[in-house]
Coordinates of C-alpha atoms and ligand atoms in Angstrom, one line a residue:
E1 CA -111.2 42.7 -96.8
G2 CA -108.5 41.8 -99.3
N3 CA -107.1 42.9 -102.7
Y4 CA -108.2 42.5 -106.3
G5 CA -111.8 42.2 -105.4
E6 CA -111.2 39.3 -103.0
Q7 CA -114.1 39.0 -100.5
I8 CA -112.8 37.0 -97.6
F9 CA -115.0 35.4 -95.0
S10 CA -113.0 35.1 -91.8
S11 CA -113.8 33.3 -88.6
C12 CA -115.2 35.2 -85.7
Y13 CA -112.8 33.8 -83.1
E14 CA -109.9 35.5 -81.4
D15 CA -106.7 34.8 -83.2
I16 CA -104.3 32.5 -81.5
E17 CA -100.7 31.6 -82.0
I18 CA -99.6 28.1 -83.2
P19 CA -96.6 26.8 -81.2
S20 CA -93.6 25.8 -83.2
L21 CA -93.4 22.1 -82.3
T22 CA -93.4 18.7 -84.0
I23 CA -96.3 16.4 -83.5
P24 CA -94.5 14.2 -80.9
E25 CA -93.4 17.2 -78.9
Y26 CA -96.9 18.7 -79.0
L27 CA -98.7 15.4 -78.2
W28 CA -96.6 14.3 -75.2
Q29 CA -96.5 17.8 -73.6
K30 CA -99.1 16.9 -71.0
L31 CA -98.0 13.3 -70.5
E32 CA -97.0 13.8 -66.9
K33 CA -100.6 14.6 -66.0
W34 CA -101.9 11.2 -67.1
P35 CA -99.2 8.6 -67.5
K36 CA -101.4 5.8 -66.1
R37 CA -104.5 6.6 -68.1
I38 CA -105.4 4.1 -70.9
A39 CA -104.5 5.7 -74.2
V40 CA -105.7 3.0 -76.6
E41 CA -107.6 -0.2 -76.1
C42 CA -108.7 -2.8 -78.6
G43 CA -112.5 -2.9 -78.7
I44 CA -112.4 -6.6 -79.6
T45 CA -109.5 -8.2 -77.6
G46 CA -109.1 -5.6 -74.8
R47 CA -105.3 -5.3 -75.5
K48 CA -104.3 -1.9 -74.2
Y49 CA -101.5 0.7 -73.7
T50 CA -101.4 3.4 -71.1
Y51 CA -100.1 6.9 -72.1
A52 CA -96.7 6.2 -70.6
E53 CA -96.5 2.8 -72.4
A54 CA -97.6 4.4 -75.6
R55 CA -95.0 7.1 -75.4
D56 CA -92.2 4.7 -74.5
S57 CA -93.2 2.2 -77.1
A58 CA -93.3 4.9 -79.8
N59 CA -89.8 6.0 -78.7
Y60 CA -88.4 2.4 -78.8
I61 CA -90.0 2.0 -82.3
A62 CA -88.3 5.2 -83.4
R63 CA -84.9 3.9 -82.2
S64 CA -85.4 0.6 -84.0
L65 CA -86.5 2.3 -87.3
I66 CA -83.3 4.5 -87.2
N67 CA -81.3 1.4 -86.4
M68 CA -82.6 -0.3 -89.5
G69 CA -81.0 2.4 -91.6
L70 CA -84.0 4.6 -92.2
K71 CA -83.0 8.3 -92.6
N72 CA -84.6 11.6 -91.8
G73 CA -87.5 12.2 -94.2
D74 CA -87.7 8.7 -95.5
I75 CA -91.2 7.4 -96.0
V76 CA -92.7 4.5 -94.1
A77 CA -96.0 3.0 -95.2
L78 CA -98.5 2.2 -92.4
I79 CA -101.0 -0.4 -93.7
L80 CA -103.1 -1.2 -90.6
P81 CA -106.7 -1.6 -89.6
N82 CA -107.5 0.3 -86.4
L83 CA -105.5 -1.5 -83.7
P84 CA -104.0 -0.1 -80.5
E85 CA -100.6 -0.5 -82.3
S86 CA -101.8 1.9 -85.1
P87 CA -101.4 5.1 -83.2
I88 CA -98.2 3.8 -81.5
S89 CA -96.6 2.9 -84.9
F90 CA -97.7 6.2 -86.3
L91 CA -96.1 8.1 -83.4
G92 CA -93.0 6.0 -83.6
I93 CA -92.5 6.9 -87.3
L94 CA -92.9 10.6 -86.6
E95 CA -90.7 10.4 -83.5
A96 CA -87.9 9.0 -85.7
G97 CA -88.2 12.1 -88.1
L98 CA -89.7 9.8 -90.8
V99 CA -92.8 10.5 -92.8
C100 CA -95.9 8.3 -92.5
T101 CA -97.9 7.4 -95.6
T102 CA -101.1 5.8 -94.5
V103 CA -102.6 3.1 -96.7
N104 CA -106.1 1.7 -96.7
P105 CA -105.7 -1.9 -95.3
L106 CA -108.6 -3.0 -97.5
Y107 CA -106.9 -2.1 -100.7
T108 CA -106.1 -4.7 -103.3
V109 CA -102.5 -5.6 -104.0
D110 CA -102.5 -3.3 -107.1
E111 CA -103.9 -0.4 -105.1
I112 CA -101.3 -0.9 -102.3
S113 CA -98.5 -1.2 -104.9
R114 CA -99.5 2.0 -106.6
Q115 CA -99.3 4.0 -103.3
L116 CA -96.0 2.3 -102.3
Q117 CA -94.4 3.2 -105.7
S118 CA -95.8 6.7 -105.8
S119 CA -94.6 7.6 -102.3
G120 CA -91.3 5.8 -102.6
A121 CA -91.8 4.1 -99.3
K122 CA -88.7 2.5 -97.7
A123 CA -90.4 0.4 -95.0
I124 CA -93.8 -1.1 -94.2
I125 CA -95.7 -1.6 -91.0
T126 CA -98.7 -3.9 -91.4
S127 CA -100.6 -6.7 -89.6
T128 CA -100.7 -10.5 -89.8
E129 CA -104.3 -10.5 -91.1
I130 CA -103.3 -8.8 -94.4
A131 CA -99.5 -9.4 -94.4
S132 CA -99.3 -11.9 -97.2
N133 CA -101.0 -9.5 -99.7
V134 CA -99.0 -6.6 -98.5
M135 CA -95.8 -8.7 -99.0
I136 CA -96.7 -9.3 -102.6
A137 CA -97.1 -5.5 -103.1
A138 CA -93.9 -4.8 -101.1
K139 CA -91.9 -7.3 -103.3
A140 CA -93.1 -5.5 -106.4
S141 CA -92.6 -2.0 -105.1
L142 CA -89.9 -1.6 -102.5
P143 CA -86.1 -2.1 -102.7
P144 CA -85.1 -5.7 -101.7
N145 CA -84.7 -6.3 -97.9
S146 CA -86.7 -3.2 -97.0
P147 CA -88.0 -3.5 -93.4
F148 CA -91.3 -5.3 -93.3
I149 CA -92.8 -5.1 -89.8
V150 CA -95.9 -7.0 -88.8
V151 CA -98.2 -6.4 -85.8
E152 CA -99.4 -9.8 -84.7
D153 CA -103.1 -9.4 -84.5
T154 CA -103.9 -13.0 -85.3
D155 CA -102.1 -16.4 -84.9
R156 CA -101.5 -16.5 -88.6
V157 CA -97.8 -17.3 -89.6
L158 CA -95.8 -14.3 -90.6
P159 CA -94.5 -14.1 -94.2
T160 CA -90.8 -15.0 -94.5
G161 CA -88.6 -11.9 -93.9
S162 CA -91.0 -10.2 -91.6
I163 CA -90.0 -8.5 -88.4
P164 CA -92.4 -8.9 -85.5
F165 CA -93.6 -5.5 -84.2
K166 CA -92.9 -6.4 -80.6
D167 CA -89.2 -6.9 -81.5
L168 CA -89.1 -3.2 -82.3
I169 CA -90.1 -2.4 -78.8
T170 CA -88.0 -4.9 -76.9
K171 CA -84.8 -4.3 -79.0
G172 CA -85.4 -0.6 -79.3
K173 CA -85.1 -0.3 -75.5
T174 CA -81.4 -1.2 -75.8
L175 CA -80.6 1.1 -78.7
P176 CA -79.4 4.7 -78.6
Q177 CA -81.9 7.5 -78.2
V178 CA -83.1 9.3 -81.4
Q179 CA -81.7 12.7 -82.1
V180 CA -84.6 15.1 -81.6
K181 CA -82.9 17.9 -83.6
S182 CA -83.5 15.9 -86.8
R183 CA -87.1 17.1 -86.7
N184 CA -88.5 20.5 -87.7
P185 CA -92.2 21.6 -87.5
Q186 CA -92.1 22.6 -91.1
D187 CA -91.0 19.1 -92.2
L188 CA -93.4 16.7 -93.8
A189 CA -95.1 14.5 -91.2
V190 CA -97.6 12.6 -93.2
L191 CA -98.5 11.7 -96.7
P192 CA -102.1 10.6 -97.0
Y193 CA -103.5 10.1 -100.5
S194 CA -106.3 12.1 -102.1
S195 CA -107.4 12.4 -105.8
G196 CA -107.9 16.2 -105.4
T197 CA -109.9 17.7 -108.3
T198 CA -109.0 15.2 -110.9
G199 CA -107.1 12.0 -111.8
L200 CA -105.5 9.3 -109.6
P201 CA -104.7 9.6 -105.9
K202 CA -101.8 11.9 -105.1
G203 CA -99.7 12.2 -101.9
V204 CA -100.9 15.2 -99.8
M205 CA -97.9 16.8 -98.2
L206 CA -98.8 17.8 -94.6
S207 CA -96.2 19.1 -92.2
H208 CA -96.2 18.8 -88.4
H209 CA -97.2 22.5 -88.4
N210 CA -100.2 21.9 -90.7
L211 CA -101.5 19.1 -88.4
I212 CA -100.9 21.0 -85.2
S213 CA -102.5 24.1 -86.7
N214 CA -105.6 22.3 -87.5
I215 CA -105.9 20.7 -84.1
I216 CA -105.7 24.1 -82.4
M217 CA -107.9 25.8 -85.0
T218 CA -110.6 23.2 -84.5
D219 CA -110.4 22.9 -80.7
S220 CA -110.4 26.6 -80.2
S221 CA -113.6 26.9 -82.3
C222 CA -115.6 24.3 -80.5
D223 CA -116.6 24.3 -76.9
F224 CA -118.0 20.8 -77.2
I225 CA -114.5 19.3 -77.9
Q226 CA -112.6 21.0 -75.1
V227 CA -112.2 19.2 -71.8
S228 CA -110.4 20.1 -68.5
D229 CA -107.2 18.2 -67.7
D230 CA -108.9 16.1 -65.0
F231 CA -111.5 14.7 -67.3
Q232 CA -110.9 11.8 -69.6
D233 CA -112.9 11.4 -72.8
V234 CA -113.8 7.8 -73.9
I235 CA -114.1 7.6 -77.7
P236 CA -115.1 4.6 -80.0
T237 CA -112.5 4.7 -82.7
V238 CA -113.9 3.1 -85.8
L239 CA -113.3 5.8 -88.4
P240 CA -110.2 4.6 -90.3
L241 CA -107.0 6.1 -88.9
F242 CA -105.4 6.0 -92.3
H243 CA -107.8 8.7 -93.5
I244 CA -107.3 12.3 -92.4
Y245 CA -110.5 12.3 -90.4
G246 CA -109.5 9.5 -88.2
M247 CA -105.9 10.7 -88.1
N248 CA -106.1 14.4 -87.4
G249 CA -109.8 14.8 -86.7
L250 CA -109.8 12.1 -84.0
M251 CA -106.6 10.3 -83.0
L252 CA -104.0 13.1 -82.7
P253 CA -106.2 15.9 -81.2
R254 CA -107.9 13.5 -78.7
M255 CA -104.6 11.9 -77.7
C256 CA -103.2 15.4 -77.1
A257 CA -106.1 15.8 -74.6
G258 CA -105.5 12.4 -72.9
A259 CA -108.6 10.6 -74.2
K260 CA -109.1 6.9 -74.2
L261 CA -109.5 5.5 -77.8
I262 CA -111.3 2.2 -78.1
T263 CA -110.3 0.9 -81.5
L264 CA -112.4 -1.2 -83.8
P265 CA -110.7 -2.7 -86.9
S266 CA -113.9 -2.5 -89.0
F267 CA -117.4 -1.3 -88.6
T268 CA -120.0 -4.0 -87.7
P269 CA -123.2 -3.2 -85.9
D270 CA -122.5 -5.8 -83.2
T271 CA -119.0 -4.7 -82.3
Y272 CA -119.9 -1.1 -82.4
I273 CA -123.0 -1.6 -80.2
N274 CA -120.9 -3.7 -77.9
V275 CA -118.4 -0.8 -77.4
L276 CA -121.3 1.6 -76.8
S277 CA -122.9 -0.7 -74.2
K278 CA -119.7 -1.6 -72.3
N279 CA -118.2 1.9 -72.0
K280 CA -119.4 5.3 -71.0
C281 CA -118.6 7.0 -74.3
T282 CA -118.3 10.8 -74.2
L283 CA -117.6 11.8 -77.8
I284 CA -118.5 10.2 -81.0
F285 CA -116.9 10.8 -84.4
S286 CA -118.9 9.6 -87.3
V287 CA -119.9 9.8 -90.9
P288 CA -123.5 10.3 -92.2
L289 CA -123.9 6.5 -92.5
I290 CA -123.2 6.1 -88.8
V291 CA -125.7 8.8 -87.8
L292 CA -128.2 7.0 -90.0
F293 CA -127.3 3.7 -88.2
F294 CA -127.9 5.4 -84.8
G295 CA -131.4 6.5 -85.9
A296 CA -132.4 3.3 -87.7
H297 CA -130.9 0.3 -85.9
P298 CA -133.2 -1.1 -83.2
A299 CA -130.3 -2.3 -81.0
V300 CA -128.9 1.2 -80.6
K301 CA -130.4 2.5 -77.4
A302 CA -130.8 6.0 -76.0
E303 CA -128.9 5.0 -72.8
Y304 CA -125.6 4.6 -74.7
F305 CA -125.7 8.4 -75.3
K306 CA -126.2 9.4 -71.7
N307 CA -122.6 10.6 -71.4
V308 CA -122.1 11.7 -75.0
R309 CA -121.4 15.5 -75.3
A310 CA -121.4 15.5 -79.0
I311 CA -121.6 13.4 -82.1
F312 CA -119.5 14.8 -85.0
S313 CA -120.3 14.0 -88.6
G314 CA -118.1 14.8 -91.5
A315 CA -116.6 13.6 -94.8
A316 CA -119.9 13.6 -96.7
P317 CA -123.2 15.6 -96.6
L318 CA -125.3 15.0 -93.5
A319 CA -129.1 14.8 -94.2
G320 CA -131.1 16.9 -91.8
S321 CA -133.7 14.2 -91.7
D322 CA -131.1 11.7 -90.4
V323 CA -130.4 14.1 -87.5
E324 CA -134.0 14.6 -86.7
R325 CA -134.6 10.8 -86.7
V326 CA -131.9 10.4 -84.0
Y327 CA -133.5 13.1 -81.8
E328 CA -137.0 11.5 -82.3
K329 CA -135.9 8.0 -81.6
F330 CA -134.0 8.9 -78.4
N331 CA -136.6 11.5 -77.4
L332 CA -133.8 14.1 -77.0
T333 CA -133.5 17.7 -77.9
P334 CA -130.4 19.2 -79.7
D335 CA -129.5 20.8 -76.3
Q336 CA -129.2 17.4 -74.7
L337 CA -127.2 15.8 -77.4
R338 CA -125.2 17.9 -80.0
I339 CA -124.9 16.6 -83.5
L340 CA -122.3 18.7 -85.2
Q341 CA -121.3 18.7 -88.8
G342 CA -117.7 19.3 -90.0
Y343 CA -116.5 20.0 -93.5
G344 CA -113.0 19.8 -94.8
L345 CA -110.6 17.8 -96.9
T346 CA -107.4 15.9 -96.7
E347 CA -105.7 18.9 -98.4
S348 CA -106.7 21.1 -95.3
S349 CA -105.6 18.7 -92.5
P350 CA -108.8 18.4 -92.7
V351 CA -111.3 20.6 -90.7
S352 CA -112.2 23.9 -92.2
F353 CA -115.9 24.4 -91.2
L354 CA -117.9 23.4 -88.2
E355 CA -121.7 23.7 -87.6
M356 CA -122.5 24.1 -84.0
S357 CA -125.7 26.1 -83.8
N358 CA -127.7 22.9 -83.8
T359 CA -130.5 24.5 -85.7
K360 CA -129.3 24.2 -89.3
F361 CA -128.6 20.5 -89.5
S362 CA -127.7 20.4 -93.2
S363 CA -125.3 23.4 -93.0
I364 CA -121.6 23.1 -92.6
G365 CA -121.6 26.2 -90.4
H366 CA -118.8 28.7 -90.3
P367 CA -115.0 28.7 -91.0
V368 CA -113.0 27.5 -88.0
N369 CA -110.5 29.8 -86.2
K370 CA -107.8 31.1 -88.5
C371 CA -109.4 29.6 -91.6
K372 CA -110.0 32.2 -94.4
V373 CA -112.6 31.5 -97.0
R374 CA -113.7 32.8 -100.4
L375 CA -116.5 31.7 -102.6
V376 CA -115.4 32.0 -106.2
D377 CA -117.8 31.8 -109.2
S378 CA -116.2 29.1 -111.4
I379 CA -117.3 30.8 -114.7
T380 CA -116.6 34.5 -114.0
G381 CA -113.7 33.9 -111.6
K382 CA -115.3 36.7 -109.4
D383 CA -115.9 36.4 -105.6
V384 CA -119.5 35.8 -104.6
V385 CA -120.9 37.9 -101.7
T386 CA -124.6 37.8 -102.1
P387 CA -126.4 35.4 -99.7
G388 CA -127.8 32.4 -101.6
Q389 CA -125.4 32.8 -104.6
T390 CA -123.1 29.8 -105.2
G391 CA -119.4 29.6 -105.8
E392 CA -116.4 27.3 -105.3
I393 CA -115.0 27.3 -101.7
W394 CA -111.4 28.5 -101.6
I395 CA -109.5 28.1 -98.3
K396 CA -106.4 29.7 -96.8
G397 CA -104.7 29.1 -93.5
P398 CA -101.8 27.3 -91.7
H399 CA -103.7 24.0 -92.2
V400 CA -103.5 24.1 -96.0
M401 CA -101.1 21.4 -97.5
K402 CA -97.7 22.2 -98.9
G403 CA -98.7 20.6 -102.2
Y404 CA -99.1 17.2 -103.9
F405 CA -96.0 15.0 -103.6
K406 CA -93.8 15.1 -106.7
N407 CA -96.7 16.6 -108.7
E408 CA -96.1 20.3 -109.5
K409 CA -98.8 20.4 -112.1
A410 CA -101.6 19.2 -109.8
T411 CA -100.2 21.5 -107.1
E412 CA -100.3 24.5 -109.3
E413 CA -103.9 23.7 -110.4
T414 CA -105.0 23.4 -106.8
L415 CA -103.1 26.1 -104.9
Q416 CA -103.3 29.7 -106.2
D417 CA -101.5 32.4 -104.2
G418 CA -101.9 30.2 -101.1
W419 CA -105.6 29.6 -101.7
L420 CA -106.7 26.0 -101.8
K421 CA -109.4 25.4 -104.5
T422 CA -111.6 22.8 -102.9
G423 CA -113.7 21.8 -105.9
D424 CA -116.8 22.1 -103.7
I425 CA -119.7 24.4 -104.5
A426 CA -121.5 26.2 -101.7
Y427 CA -123.5 29.3 -100.8
C428 CA -123.9 31.2 -97.5
D429 CA -127.1 32.5 -95.9
E430 CA -127.7 35.8 -94.2
D431 CA -126.1 34.6 -91.0
F432 CA -122.9 33.5 -93.0
A433 CA -123.8 29.9 -92.4
F434 CA -122.5 27.8 -95.4
F435 CA -124.3 25.1 -97.3
I436 CA -122.6 22.7 -99.7
T437 CA -124.7 22.2 -102.9
D438 CA -122.5 20.4 -105.3
R439 CA -119.1 19.2 -106.3
L440 CA -117.1 20.7 -109.1
K441 CA -114.4 18.1 -108.9
E442 CA -114.9 14.6 -110.3
L443 CA -114.4 12.8 -107.0
I444 CA -117.1 10.3 -105.9
K445 CA -117.7 9.7 -102.2
V446 CA -118.9 6.3 -101.1
K447 CA -119.7 6.1 -97.3
G448 CA -117.2 9.0 -96.9
F449 CA -114.5 7.1 -98.7
Q450 CA -112.8 8.6 -101.8
V451 CA -113.5 6.9 -105.1
P452 CA -111.5 8.6 -107.9
P453 CA -113.4 7.9 -111.2
A454 CA -110.0 7.9 -113.1
E455 CA -109.1 4.7 -111.3
L456 CA -112.2 2.9 -112.4
E457 CA -112.0 4.3 -115.9
A458 CA -108.4 2.9 -116.2
V459 CA -109.6 -0.5 -115.1
L460 CA -112.6 -0.5 -117.5
R461 CA -110.4 0.4 -120.4
T462 CA -108.4 -2.8 -119.9
H463 CA -111.6 -4.9 -120.7
P464 CA -111.1 -6.4 -124.2
A465 CA -114.6 -5.3 -125.4
V466 CA -114.5 -1.7 -124.0
A467 CA -113.5 1.1 -126.3
D468 CA -114.0 4.0 -123.9
A469 CA -115.5 4.5 -120.4
A470 CA -116.4 7.2 -117.9
V471 CA -117.5 6.9 -114.3
V472 CA -119.7 9.3 -112.3
G473 CA -121.3 9.2 -108.9
V474 CA -125.1 8.6 -108.5
A475 CA -127.0 9.4 -105.4
D476 CA -127.6 6.4 -103.0
P477 CA -129.7 6.6 -99.9
R478 CA -127.2 4.6 -97.8
S479 CA -123.8 5.2 -99.2
G480 CA -124.4 8.8 -100.2
E481 CA -123.1 8.1 -103.7
V482 CA -122.2 5.0 -105.7
P483 CA -120.1 4.7 -108.9
K484 CA -121.9 4.2 -112.2
A485 CA -120.1 3.5 -115.5
F486 CA -120.8 4.7 -119.0
V487 CA -119.2 2.3 -121.4
V488 CA -118.6 2.5 -125.2
L489 CA -118.2 -1.0 -126.6
K490 CA -115.9 -1.9 -129.5
P491 CA -117.7 -2.8 -132.8
N492 CA -119.6 -6.1 -132.7
Q493 CA -119.2 -6.7 -129.0
S494 CA -122.0 -7.7 -126.7
V495 CA -121.3 -7.5 -123.0
S496 CA -123.8 -7.3 -120.1
T497 CA -123.9 -4.9 -117.1
E498 CA -123.0 -7.8 -114.9
D499 CA -120.0 -8.8 -117.1
I500 CA -118.7 -5.3 -116.6
Q501 CA -119.5 -5.2 -112.9
N502 CA -117.8 -8.5 -112.3
F503 CA -114.8 -7.5 -114.4
V504 CA -114.2 -4.6 -112.0
K505 CA -114.9 -6.7 -108.9
G506 CA -111.6 -7.9 -107.3
K507 CA -109.5 -5.4 -109.2
V508 CA -110.5 -2.5 -106.9
S509 CA -111.5 -2.3 -103.2
E510 CA -115.1 -3.4 -102.5
Y511 CA -116.4 0.1 -101.8
K512 CA -115.3 1.2 -105.3
E513 CA -117.4 -1.5 -107.1
L514 CA -119.9 -0.3 -109.8
R515 CA -123.0 -0.5 -107.5
G516 CA -124.7 2.3 -109.6
G517 CA -124.8 0.0 -112.6
V518 CA -123.6 0.4 -116.2
S519 CA -125.0 2.2 -119.2
F520 CA -123.9 1.5 -122.7
I521 CA -123.6 4.6 -124.9
K522 CA -122.3 5.4 -128.4
E523 CA -119.8 8.0 -127.3
I524 CA -118.4 9.6 -124.1
P525 CA -119.1 13.3 -124.3
R526 CA -115.8 15.3 -124.1
N527 CA -114.9 18.9 -124.4
A528 CA -112.4 20.2 -127.1
S529 CA -109.4 19.4 -124.9
G530 CA -110.6 15.8 -124.3
K531 CA -112.0 16.3 -120.8
I532 CA -115.0 14.1 -119.9
L533 CA -118.1 16.2 -119.6
R534 CA -119.3 14.5 -116.4
M535 CA -122.3 16.8 -116.0
H536 CA -123.8 15.6 -119.3
L537 CA -123.5 12.0 -118.0
K538 CA -124.9 12.8 -114.6
N539 CA -127.9 14.3 -116.4
L540 CA -128.5 11.0 -118.2
C541 CA -128.7 9.1 -114.9
Ligands
LIG1 P1 -111.5 13.8 -98.0 N1 -120.6 17.9 -96.5 C1 -120.4 17.7 -97.8 N2 -119.3 17.2 -98.3 C2 -118.2 17.0 -97.5 C3 -118.3 17.2 -96.2 C4 -119.5 17.7 -95.6 N3 -119.7 17.9 -94.3 N4 -117.1 16.9 -95.6 C5 -116.3 16.5 -96.7 N5 -117.0 16.5 -97.8 C6 -116.5 16.1 -99.1 O1 -110.3 14.5 -98.6 C7 -116.1 17.3 -100.0 O2 -116.4 17.1 -101.3 O3 -111.6 14.5 -96.6 C8 -114.6 17.4 -99.7 O4 -113.9 18.1 -100.8 O5 -111.6 12.4 -98.0 C9 -114.3 16.0 -99.7 O6 -115.4 15.3 -99.0 C10 -113.0 15.7 -99.0 O7 -112.8 14.4 -98.8 C11 -114.5 17.1 -90.2 C12 -114.5 15.8 -90.2 C13 -113.7 17.1 -92.5 C14 -114.1 15.1 -91.4 C15 -113.7 15.7 -92.5 C16 -113.5 14.9 -93.6 C17 -112.4 15.1 -94.5 C18 -112.6 14.2 -95.7 C19 -114.1 17.8 -91.3 O8 -114.8 17.8 -89.1

């Protein structure tokens, strides 16, 4: 199939139409079937909202946001750990015709400021726990008197100038209804951040249509996700909702289906096991480290999985041995408990591949419904068709982003004639099952989180003794990868590995720290145009 020698791998599913709706319209479609069901419940405090309460609260929040002067298309930064109020705030922002940029709540003040400035956010929704840091970033990055809304998750005093989240709901009730016609399915809905193939994090422009497309593409490809309207899924919700996996892999699609999400603000073995033991969980969304935890932690018992239809893993490569360990420990067969691997990226809303055969544990499986795929040899530029031969995965479909926010150069480098160049290297076998082998892009993935080396390199270059620096990922049995720095010192300087590691500590989020160590070298290898030759450095590790 295709022109110009394009060899396109298509999915084997029957084509389906994507309705032209916005996320709020799509999500509340079935509300009258389950108004009294619990939509979200805090796994720590038990604070909860039914579907009717969630819909009404989101609607009142939307009215309040409009009343504060926010205009169609304005960007609101959501800086929250997973709380019941996270999906409600998110849906309120979209209901108002505003765009939600989701920010990692564990970010440092500098990291938060950078995203606020890059996105041009006009308002913030955060929580008491982190509000004082977020306020510092807001003062440095937002126009004065921008709305600063705080969800009261602890007794801590709110910073001066904050608006309590619950006021948005109580006051919103009395305000005029929002004008629904101000929203269009092709409008931007969210702006999560991703570093893409190179450089600093960039805003990924995803429309309502992109998000809904991926929900339908994924659901229609996977029998293990689908449920009838009279069955309610119960889902531990620990994957961060600011990341596309939590957002459009879990929260939105499962709320569309009326599931109960039990939120956990952070992953700790005790709280997670507590949720598993107290609830009859039916679906689990995880990353490889959580699959490893199931297999390795003595307190995780087989009985917790009695009602679980499937465990999904995504965001980083899943080791076949970790899957086998779970089956051995629980004395289960793959037919009794499915462990499915997904592959995708923020730029594709995110899901593009799913492995469901349950025999090829380390495969990412096949393209999901409506997702077209090419494998392109990065040197010759030709499409690869021979089983076993590797190439870069290119993706096309209604789930592919509109581009990077205010960054035409990066957009042009990443999108070519509608094809998204993923920067991931893979091959397919005789059954057209795909296997990721390597990453062409510089991105490092720590526990499934993005660590853009450019960020760490920029920090390292501010060290007074450092002349030049480069960062690469090195394999780590727990985290998948960890960042390692190569440093060139200025003449007559003597600095230790620990000095460099401590210098970085505190300037970046904890998961970005240089756990892979530091090597001192004479020169950073670069090509003629000054690009760091990361492969050379990886070979030195
Ligand atoms: P981002 N195996 C290997 N690498 C993977 C996999 C996988 N299964 N999934 C994601 N990656 C890497 O934007 C790959 O390098 O989105 C890819 O380009 O934070 C990069 O992570 C994208 O990182 C799901 C559930 C996808 C989750 C996701 C995660 C999206 C992560 C499909 O079903």
